[in-house]
Short mmCIF file of C-alpha atoms in Angstrom, two decimals:
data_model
loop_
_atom_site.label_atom_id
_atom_site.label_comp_id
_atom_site.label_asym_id
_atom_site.label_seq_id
_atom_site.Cartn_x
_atom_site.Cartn_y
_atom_site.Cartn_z
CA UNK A 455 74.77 25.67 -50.39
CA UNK A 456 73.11 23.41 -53.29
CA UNK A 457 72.13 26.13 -55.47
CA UNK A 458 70.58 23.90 -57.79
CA UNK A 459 68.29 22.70 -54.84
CA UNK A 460 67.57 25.81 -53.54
CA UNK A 461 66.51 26.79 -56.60
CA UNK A 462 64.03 23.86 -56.91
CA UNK A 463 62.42 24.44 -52.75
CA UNK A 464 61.79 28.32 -53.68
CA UNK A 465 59.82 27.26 -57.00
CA UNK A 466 57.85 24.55 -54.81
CA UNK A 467 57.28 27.19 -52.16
CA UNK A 468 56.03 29.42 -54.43
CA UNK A 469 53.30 26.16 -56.21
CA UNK A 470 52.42 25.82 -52.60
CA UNK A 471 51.66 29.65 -51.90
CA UNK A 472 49.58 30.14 -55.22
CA UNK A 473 48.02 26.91 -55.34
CA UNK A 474 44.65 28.92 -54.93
CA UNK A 475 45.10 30.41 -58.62
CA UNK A 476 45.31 26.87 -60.13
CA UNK A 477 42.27 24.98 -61.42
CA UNK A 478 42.69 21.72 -58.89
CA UNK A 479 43.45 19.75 -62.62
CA UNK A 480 46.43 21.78 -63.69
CA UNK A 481 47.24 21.96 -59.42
CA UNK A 482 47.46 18.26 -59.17
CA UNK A 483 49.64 17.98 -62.57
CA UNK A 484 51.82 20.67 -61.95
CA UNK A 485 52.44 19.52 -58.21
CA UNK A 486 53.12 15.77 -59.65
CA UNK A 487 55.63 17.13 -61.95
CA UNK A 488 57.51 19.44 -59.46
CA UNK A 489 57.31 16.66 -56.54
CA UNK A 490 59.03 14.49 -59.00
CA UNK A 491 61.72 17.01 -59.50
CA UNK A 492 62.30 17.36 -56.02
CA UNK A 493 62.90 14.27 -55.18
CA UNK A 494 65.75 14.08 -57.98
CA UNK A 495 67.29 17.64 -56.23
CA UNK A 496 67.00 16.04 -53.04
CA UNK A 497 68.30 13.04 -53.45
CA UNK A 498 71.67 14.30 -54.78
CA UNK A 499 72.24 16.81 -51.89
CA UNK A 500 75.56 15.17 -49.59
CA UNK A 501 75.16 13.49 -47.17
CA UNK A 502 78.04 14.34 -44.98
CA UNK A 503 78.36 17.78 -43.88
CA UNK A 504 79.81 19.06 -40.41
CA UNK A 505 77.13 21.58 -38.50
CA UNK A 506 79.24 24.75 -37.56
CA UNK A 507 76.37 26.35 -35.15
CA UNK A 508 75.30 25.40 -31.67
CA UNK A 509 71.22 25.23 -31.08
CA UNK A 510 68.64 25.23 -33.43
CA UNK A 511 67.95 26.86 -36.41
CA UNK A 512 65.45 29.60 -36.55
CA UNK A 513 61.65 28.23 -37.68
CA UNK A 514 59.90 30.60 -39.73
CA UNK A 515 56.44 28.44 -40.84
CA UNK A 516 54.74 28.67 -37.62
CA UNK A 517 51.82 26.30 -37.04
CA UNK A 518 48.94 29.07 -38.09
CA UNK A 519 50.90 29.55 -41.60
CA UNK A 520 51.25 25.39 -41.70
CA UNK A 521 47.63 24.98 -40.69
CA UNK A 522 46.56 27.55 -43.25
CA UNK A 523 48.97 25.83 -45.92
CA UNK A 524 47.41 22.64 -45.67
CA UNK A 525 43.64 23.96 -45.93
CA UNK A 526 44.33 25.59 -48.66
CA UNK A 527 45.99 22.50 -50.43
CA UNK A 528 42.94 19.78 -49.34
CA UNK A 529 40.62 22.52 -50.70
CA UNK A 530 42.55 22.40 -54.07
CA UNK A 531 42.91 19.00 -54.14
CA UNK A 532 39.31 17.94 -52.95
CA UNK A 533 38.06 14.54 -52.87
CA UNK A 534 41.63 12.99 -54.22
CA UNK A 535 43.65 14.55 -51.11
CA UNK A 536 42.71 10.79 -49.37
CA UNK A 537 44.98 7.86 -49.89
CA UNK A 538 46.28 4.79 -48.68
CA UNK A 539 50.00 5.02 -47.71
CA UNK A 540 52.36 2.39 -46.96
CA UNK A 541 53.90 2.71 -43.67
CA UNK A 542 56.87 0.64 -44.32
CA UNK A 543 57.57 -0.97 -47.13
CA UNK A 544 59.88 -3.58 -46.09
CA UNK A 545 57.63 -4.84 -43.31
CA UNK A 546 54.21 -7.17 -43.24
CA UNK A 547 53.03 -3.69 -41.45
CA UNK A 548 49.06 -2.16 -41.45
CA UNK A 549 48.58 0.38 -44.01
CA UNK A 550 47.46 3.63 -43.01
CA UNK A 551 45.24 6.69 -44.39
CA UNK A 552 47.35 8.97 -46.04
CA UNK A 553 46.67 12.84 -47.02
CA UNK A 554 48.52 14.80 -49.82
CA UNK A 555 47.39 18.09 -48.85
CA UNK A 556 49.24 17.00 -45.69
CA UNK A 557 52.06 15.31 -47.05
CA UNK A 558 52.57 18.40 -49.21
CA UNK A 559 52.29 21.11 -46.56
CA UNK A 560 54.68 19.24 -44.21
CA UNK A 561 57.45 18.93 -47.55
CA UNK A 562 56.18 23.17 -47.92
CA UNK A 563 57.01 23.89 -43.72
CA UNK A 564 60.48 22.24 -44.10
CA UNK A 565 61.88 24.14 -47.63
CA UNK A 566 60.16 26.98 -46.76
CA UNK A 567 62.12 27.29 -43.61
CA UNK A 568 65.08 26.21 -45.50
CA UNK A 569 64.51 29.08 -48.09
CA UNK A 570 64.10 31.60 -45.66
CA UNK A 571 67.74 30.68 -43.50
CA UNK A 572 69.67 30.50 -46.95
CA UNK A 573 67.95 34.38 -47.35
CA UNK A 574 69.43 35.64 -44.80
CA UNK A 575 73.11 34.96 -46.70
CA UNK A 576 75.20 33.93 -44.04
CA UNK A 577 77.27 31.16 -44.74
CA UNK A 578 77.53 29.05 -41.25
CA UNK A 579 73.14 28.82 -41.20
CA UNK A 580 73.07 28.08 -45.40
CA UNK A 581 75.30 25.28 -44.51
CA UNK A 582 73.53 23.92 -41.18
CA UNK A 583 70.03 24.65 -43.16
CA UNK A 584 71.77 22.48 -46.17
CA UNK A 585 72.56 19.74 -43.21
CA UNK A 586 69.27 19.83 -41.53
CA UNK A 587 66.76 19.65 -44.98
CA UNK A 588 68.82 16.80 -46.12
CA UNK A 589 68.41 15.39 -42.64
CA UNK A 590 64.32 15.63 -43.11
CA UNK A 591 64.37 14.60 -45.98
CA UNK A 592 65.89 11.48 -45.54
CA UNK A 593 64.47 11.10 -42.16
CA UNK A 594 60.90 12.40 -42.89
CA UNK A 595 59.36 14.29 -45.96
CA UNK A 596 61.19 12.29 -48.54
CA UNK A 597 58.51 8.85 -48.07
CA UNK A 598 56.00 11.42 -47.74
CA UNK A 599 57.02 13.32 -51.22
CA UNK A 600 56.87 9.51 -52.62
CA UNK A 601 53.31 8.91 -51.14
CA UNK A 602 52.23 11.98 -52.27
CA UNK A 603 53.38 11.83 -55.89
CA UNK A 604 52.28 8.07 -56.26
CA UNK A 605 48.59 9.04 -54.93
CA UNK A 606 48.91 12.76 -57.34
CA UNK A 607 49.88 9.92 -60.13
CA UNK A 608 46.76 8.05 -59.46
CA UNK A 609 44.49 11.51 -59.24
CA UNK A 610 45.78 12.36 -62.43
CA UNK A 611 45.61 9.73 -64.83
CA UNK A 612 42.30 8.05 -63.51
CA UNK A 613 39.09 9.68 -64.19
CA UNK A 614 37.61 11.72 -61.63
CA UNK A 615 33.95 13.84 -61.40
CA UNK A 616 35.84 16.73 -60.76
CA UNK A 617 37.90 16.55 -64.55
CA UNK A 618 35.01 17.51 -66.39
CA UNK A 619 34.92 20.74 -64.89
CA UNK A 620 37.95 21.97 -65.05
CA UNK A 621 39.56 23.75 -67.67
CA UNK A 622 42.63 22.57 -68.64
CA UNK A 623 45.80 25.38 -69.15
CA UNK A 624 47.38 24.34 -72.31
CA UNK A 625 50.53 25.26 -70.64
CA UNK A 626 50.57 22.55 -68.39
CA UNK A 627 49.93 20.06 -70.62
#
């Protein structure tokens, strides 16, 4: 188990659960800097690992927690949650509408189930739960932690309507 890592998915699971108590200013900055961290964790996790248990892992972010999740986060994020995402960058492909609030709650459902199988302390599901958040993230949330935190960069250094009325936290600045 990355402890390191681990460390870094409870902190972002935590953002995500209080992200009601943030002014959506210091919420978009503080998300942007904690995306960006991340992504460094994540990306230095191995790659090669042998899974030591048969079947799936337990899931513990049902869909009403992940539906509730994401509400929450487009209602912080208001009218910058919309974006336009690449789909692939390597291809001549269609670009698509991209959401962060989505982007971010589908990053929150896989380290929040990761947090909660490296909980329960057993060695043999830290390791597969190590395996099979690495997996996603190269597979799936990683490109959407990159969209998210390009279109959070955009939100936060280009004037919005919304800035004006927010106070800004001098400790997030």
């Amino acid at each position: 188990m990355n402890i390191e890592f681990l460390t870094v998915a409870r902190e972002y699971c935590l953002l995500i659960e209080n992200c009601p108590k943030y002014t959506p200013a210091d919420f978009r900055k503080v998300a942007a800097r904690m995306l960006a961290y991340l992504y460094v964790r994540a990306s230095v996790l191995p790659e090669d690992g042998e899974e030591l248990l048969d079947g799936d892992l337990m899931e513990y972010v049902d869909e009403f927690e992940y539906q509730n999740m994401w509400s929450q986060l487009s209602e912080k994020i208001g009218d910058d949650d919309s974006y336009i995402k690449v789909v692939d960058i390597r291809r001549d492909e269609e670009v698509a509408q991209g959401s962060i609030s989505e982007d971010m709650a589908d990053i929150y459902q896989s380290l929040k189930n990761y947090v909660m199988r490296c909980q329960m302390n057993i060695d043999d599901i830290s390791n597969d739960a190590q395996i099979l958040v690495q997996r996603e993230f190269t597979d799936f949330w990683g490109a959407s932690l990159t969209n998210a935190l390009m279109a959070l960069h955009a939100a936060n250094t280009q004037p919005s309507e919304e800035a004006d009325d927010d106070i800004a936290d001098p400790q997030f600045n």
